[in-house]
Amino acid sequence: MRLIFDKSVKDRACVTLPASEIPVYSVKNAGFLRIAAAELPEVSELDLVRHYDALSARAYGVDSGFYPLGSCTMKYNPKLHESMAGLCGFTDIHPLQDETTVQGALEVVYLLTEYLKEITGMDDGSLQPAAGAHGEFTSLLMTDAYFRSKGERRKKILVPDSAHGTNPASAAMAGFSVVNIPSRRDGLVDLNALRAETDGGVAALMLTNPNTLGLYEKNIAEIAEIIHANDSLLYYDGANLNAVMGKIRPGDMGFDIMHINLHKTFSAPHGGGGPGSGPVLCKSFLRDFLPYPLVGASEGGYGFLKPPKKSVGKVRSFYGNFLVALKAFAYIIALGRGGIRDAAEKAVLNANYMCALVSEFLEAPFGGARMNKTEVSECGGEGGCAGSFECAAESEKSKKFGGACMHEFVVSAEKLKVDTGVSALDIAKALIDYGMHPPTVYFPLTVHEALMFEPTETESKETIDAAAAALREIVGEAAKNPEKIKNAPFTAHVGRPDEVKAARKPVLAR
Amino acid sequence: MRYTPHTERDVKEMLGVIGAALPEIFEACGIPERAGSARSIDGITGGILSEEGLSALETERELKRIAAKNKVYGAVFLGAGAYNHYIPPVVRHITANPRFVTAYTPYQPELSQGILQAIFEYQSGIVRLTGLDVSNASMYDGAASAAEAVLMCVADKPGDILISEGVNPEVRAVVAAYLGGTGRSVTLAPLTEDGLTDAAFIAARGNAACCLIQQPNYYGNIEDAKAFGALLNGNGVRYIMHSYPTALGILASPGECGADFATGEGQPLGLPLSFGGPYLGYIAAREKYVRKMTGRIVGETTDREGRTVYVLTLQAREQHIRREKASSSICSNEALCALAAAVYLCALGKNGFRAVAADCFDKAHYLAEKLERAGLRLKYKNAEFFNEFVTVSDSKKSSRILKLLDEADILGGLKLNEREILWCATEMNDKKQIDGLAELVERV
């Protein structure tokens, strides 16, 4: 499709400004002036509308269809939120207005922070970080400041090998070195490896729970004990909070500091990559390190508090992505405690249901066999028992129910690839021809030919049935006609792009 | 409210396929029923959240009640980092399209050509605006852009980090926080009496790693950005020019000024004030920095049939590939805001964009004249300004001026202290508003 720049016609215009009623002034120093005008497109409003309508037809959102992108929580974004975030009482207020004139905005910031504290079991928080990784970075700056305030120098962050890439990247950005902790074959943190790496230089362990395999780190109490016995901090990556909200709280699990992705868990839309919002929450002993300004409430109303004593400062101008926070606020008050718990339960139900269907024809290394079929025989093997590696030590009960995942699950196409040459990526691309968005592929890095599905709670049984049926057909076709699947998709606007060429000779603007 | 579509029958059938009840699933995962403590929201004891939530209608009422507690002014003369500009309605219409709003990051190019091309066009717009070679797909905000540019500059270069005192204090604070992990600190380059960055101070620090200058600076004054370019380029100091994008409609572009990096707050490009966010950080650089660039970048390539297609590229810089060796941890950015900026730039077009900049300049100069006549003095007589300026008064207290304006539904400038106010005018302020404001100030 042609670029908007190629549709430009000299002197065509879309917007006309009012005629000036005041004198014209001029810059005295001609050296200050721009020589070459920015070559922006000259188009009519209709040109512009048609251009973007055509682009939107080549885009795909949650509103278009099933979007089981693992680790991304692509749940439905209620339209009510969009309307409310468009109210001029929210969009047309300046961040530097006197606080008496923005009592509504401060109320949203204050109450949302309170709700998030309650949902997570933390004591305080800031909405300033603009995205999940930004929240991680902020928390790690706080972690560093905390140890420096105690006169300690701790420069190591422990990260499980299944962690999101942002964890180690944020740690490095905040000046830490990163130590990877291997996972056991059952996908959970290897406690022995954790013990071995936990020394006086360790500032924190970053953990996602449930982890990126969709498994709950059931040894969390022991993990917390190991970390706290070393006076290190336990950090919760809130990317997967959707699985447990309303059921169990990071604060109660023993986490000291965390971030939340409001654009995942609390239904603010992803916008094609952002804006997000990544509030940081912490236990009271870390309060003094939070970014400023924080909002407080008194009888006279809401107001900004004095910067916390040892604050890490500001990680973004003003108060964060306010309108994104507003959407999360609307979601939380509409759902209430019951709705929040219901969302987590249905997310887990949908994932287990889909996993049960899909694991009939794709291997689910960490779970997903129908629970009543998962017998003791699975233990010690590569089968579907979540506790396979340590089964001998586990109770009969956990053997029986070993197949459960939480809000997402990972299947491996490794065997299919050996048999047919069809890879995880090929399966993902073939799903496009069924009108669905592919799952996350090749993540986590610890599973070969990984396909990671997160159906989310807002999808119906019919949608999941259709997706499982499509996958079954694709896997069946792979055995019969692998070349067809390797060349998918056929119905998309474009075929598979030459990514090597894009990186080797970058064309990044026109 | 519930956004879950499950009927009782659905749940029963699904659990039948799984072969367990819901509590058993959670228990098998390691979360027994009533795992939460007494403080938790699991329903054991009450917190501040209601159990049942609200209906859609009640939620709407509640949010409208809260929105009504915010004051939306009839006229705005406050800037200082967030600017009240005209947003053509077409911008909001296009950016409200659910296929843009509800899409994820375009990792699947076959399904995301619309988003990828839109970002590519945004990058192209920023390149054209800044006169540099490459732009990324957006940053969290202008302050974060400046901070990440500084991090890029100092990653492989020792020496001072020079930051002009004319850089917005919010931006300076964010840069300082971002540097927390590097152990390096900032050297503040002072302003002269004329309210401009002290060139002699910068010239004396030829071994610096980088220098961040804001154009126009926090006080509205136009820096001699080209002279800084010549000076810094000559000393091999990396030059980050942090610009108000609207001003680039008439002022020399970072490319023309010799900047290595161009950063800035993109909010003036079609985003409402929104109490500070979501906004948009833009960042552009010379070609030689492209493989160190932070954030996502969209590139052009071809598919098997030779059609032009767009993909996320140079991903070897990024966190999901490089992990702790990535150039930044940024993952989610401000894509929808970048889309708004791209549509805004197209809606105004080459001539319209320049006209808005010229109008801001004119309106601010008219306002300054009027305020001088109303009894205020301009603080920086020898500097030129774009659309913001500082006034001084010995007799009229800032808080009194601003209170009187507030009562007349006018949001006045930023109180720097009881004698000084930082004013801003844009194309949104017409003659009547400005005349009315000046009359009120005269009466104080």
mmCIF file of N, CA and C in Angstrom, chain B residues 7 22-23 25-26 33 77-78 88 103 112 177 200 203 219 296-297 329 332 354 365 369 377 385 392 412:
data_model
loop_
_atom_site.group_PDB
_atom_site.id
_atom_site.type_symbol
_atom_site.label_atom_id
_atom_site.label_comp_id
_atom_site.label_asym_id
_atom_site.label_seq_id
_atom_site.Cartn_x
_atom_site.Cartn_y
_atom_site.Cartn_z
ATOM 1 N N THR B 7 -21.825 -19.155 30.382
ATOM 2 C CA THR B 7 -23.080 -19.565 31.015
ATOM 3 C C THR B 7 -22.750 -20.704 31.986
ATOM 4 N N LEU B 22 -13.313 -26.248 39.583
ATOM 5 C CA LEU B 22 -12.441 -25.072 39.619
ATOM 6 C C LEU B 22 -11.540 -25.027 40.856
ATOM 7 N N PRO B 23 -12.096 -25.251 42.052
ATOM 8 C CA PRO B 23 -11.201 -25.225 43.224
ATOM 9 C C PRO B 23 -10.086 -26.264 43.118
ATOM 10 N N ILE B 25 -8.671 -27.249 40.369
ATOM 11 C CA ILE B 25 -7.659 -26.752 39.426
ATOM 12 C C ILE B 25 -6.714 -25.802 40.161
ATOM 13 N N PHE B 26 -7.306 -24.866 40.905
ATOM 14 C CA PHE B 26 -6.459 -23.921 41.640
ATOM 15 C C PHE B 26 -5.599 -24.660 42.661
ATOM 16 N N GLU B 33 -8.094 -23.088 48.182
ATOM 17 C CA GLU B 33 -9.180 -22.144 48.459
ATOM 18 C C GLU B 33 -8.840 -21.332 49.701
ATOM 19 N N PHE B 77 -3.418 29.637 29.309
ATOM 20 C CA PHE B 77 -2.156 30.329 29.015
ATOM 21 C C PHE B 77 -1.001 29.667 29.761
ATOM 22 N N LEU B 78 -1.172 28.388 30.039
ATOM 23 C CA LEU B 78 -0.168 27.618 30.766
ATOM 24 C C LEU B 78 0.466 26.599 29.822
ATOM 25 N N PRO B 88 -7.320 18.615 15.314
ATOM 26 C CA PRO B 88 -8.383 18.413 14.324
ATOM 27 C C PRO B 88 -9.164 17.135 14.672
ATOM 28 N N ALA B 103 -5.178 -3.582 19.114
ATOM 29 C CA ALA B 103 -4.112 -4.462 18.613
ATOM 30 C C ALA B 103 -2.954 -4.503 19.604
ATOM 31 N N SER B 112 -0.435 -7.370 10.738
ATOM 32 C CA SER B 112 -0.225 -6.052 11.350
ATOM 33 C C SER B 112 0.329 -5.012 10.379
ATOM 34 N N ALA B 177 17.248 10.474 37.406
ATOM 35 C CA ALA B 177 16.813 9.167 37.914
ATOM 36 C C ALA B 177 17.317 8.041 37.015
ATOM 37 N N ALA B 200 30.057 29.688 27.134
ATOM 38 C CA ALA B 200 31.445 29.641 27.600
ATOM 39 C C ALA B 200 31.651 28.459 28.546
ATOM 40 N N ALA B 203 31.838 25.459 26.357
ATOM 41 C CA ALA B 203 33.084 25.460 25.569
ATOM 42 C C ALA B 203 34.262 25.000 26.418
ATOM 43 N N TYR B 219 12.272 28.575 29.760
ATOM 44 C CA TYR B 219 11.733 29.925 29.942
ATOM 45 C C TYR B 219 11.241 30.522 28.624
ATOM 46 N N ARG B 296 11.575 0.133 19.847
ATOM 47 C CA ARG B 296 11.208 -0.547 18.601
ATOM 48 C C ARG B 296 11.446 0.330 17.394
ATOM 49 N N ILE B 297 11.775 -0.324 16.293
ATOM 50 C CA ILE B 297 11.937 0.384 15.023
ATOM 51 C C ILE B 297 11.270 -0.450 13.930
ATOM 52 N N SER B 329 15.244 -1.516 28.300
ATOM 53 C CA SER B 329 14.265 -2.554 28.618
ATOM 54 C C SER B 329 12.904 -2.235 28.019
ATOM 55 N N SER B 332 6.503 -2.193 25.879
ATOM 56 C CA SER B 332 5.376 -1.344 25.492
ATOM 57 C C SER B 332 5.887 0.077 25.318
ATOM 58 N N ARG B 354 3.680 24.732 9.619
ATOM 59 C CA ARG B 354 4.451 25.974 9.730
ATOM 60 C C ARG B 354 3.550 27.110 10.217
ATOM 61 N N HIS B 365 3.863 36.869 21.214
ATOM 62 C CA HIS B 365 4.462 38.213 21.164
ATOM 63 C C HIS B 365 3.415 39.297 21.382
ATOM 64 N N GLU B 369 3.382 41.912 24.591
ATOM 65 C CA GLU B 369 3.197 43.367 24.458
ATOM 66 C C GLU B 369 2.058 43.851 25.346
ATOM 67 N N ARG B 377 6.859 43.382 33.420
ATOM 68 C CA ARG B 377 8.082 43.531 32.615
ATOM 69 C C ARG B 377 8.499 42.176 32.083
ATOM 70 N N PHE B 385 12.104 34.923 22.090
ATOM 71 C CA PHE B 385 11.332 33.781 22.597
ATOM 72 C C PHE B 385 10.409 33.250 21.519
ATOM 73 N N VAL B 392 8.019 39.799 35.029
ATOM 74 C CA VAL B 392 8.390 40.160 36.393
ATOM 75 C C VAL B 392 7.510 41.323 36.822
ATOM 76 N N GLY B 412 -4.111 30.858 33.992
ATOM 77 C CA GLY B 412 -2.954 31.723 33.750
ATOM 78 C C GLY B 412 -1.674 30.926 33.642
#
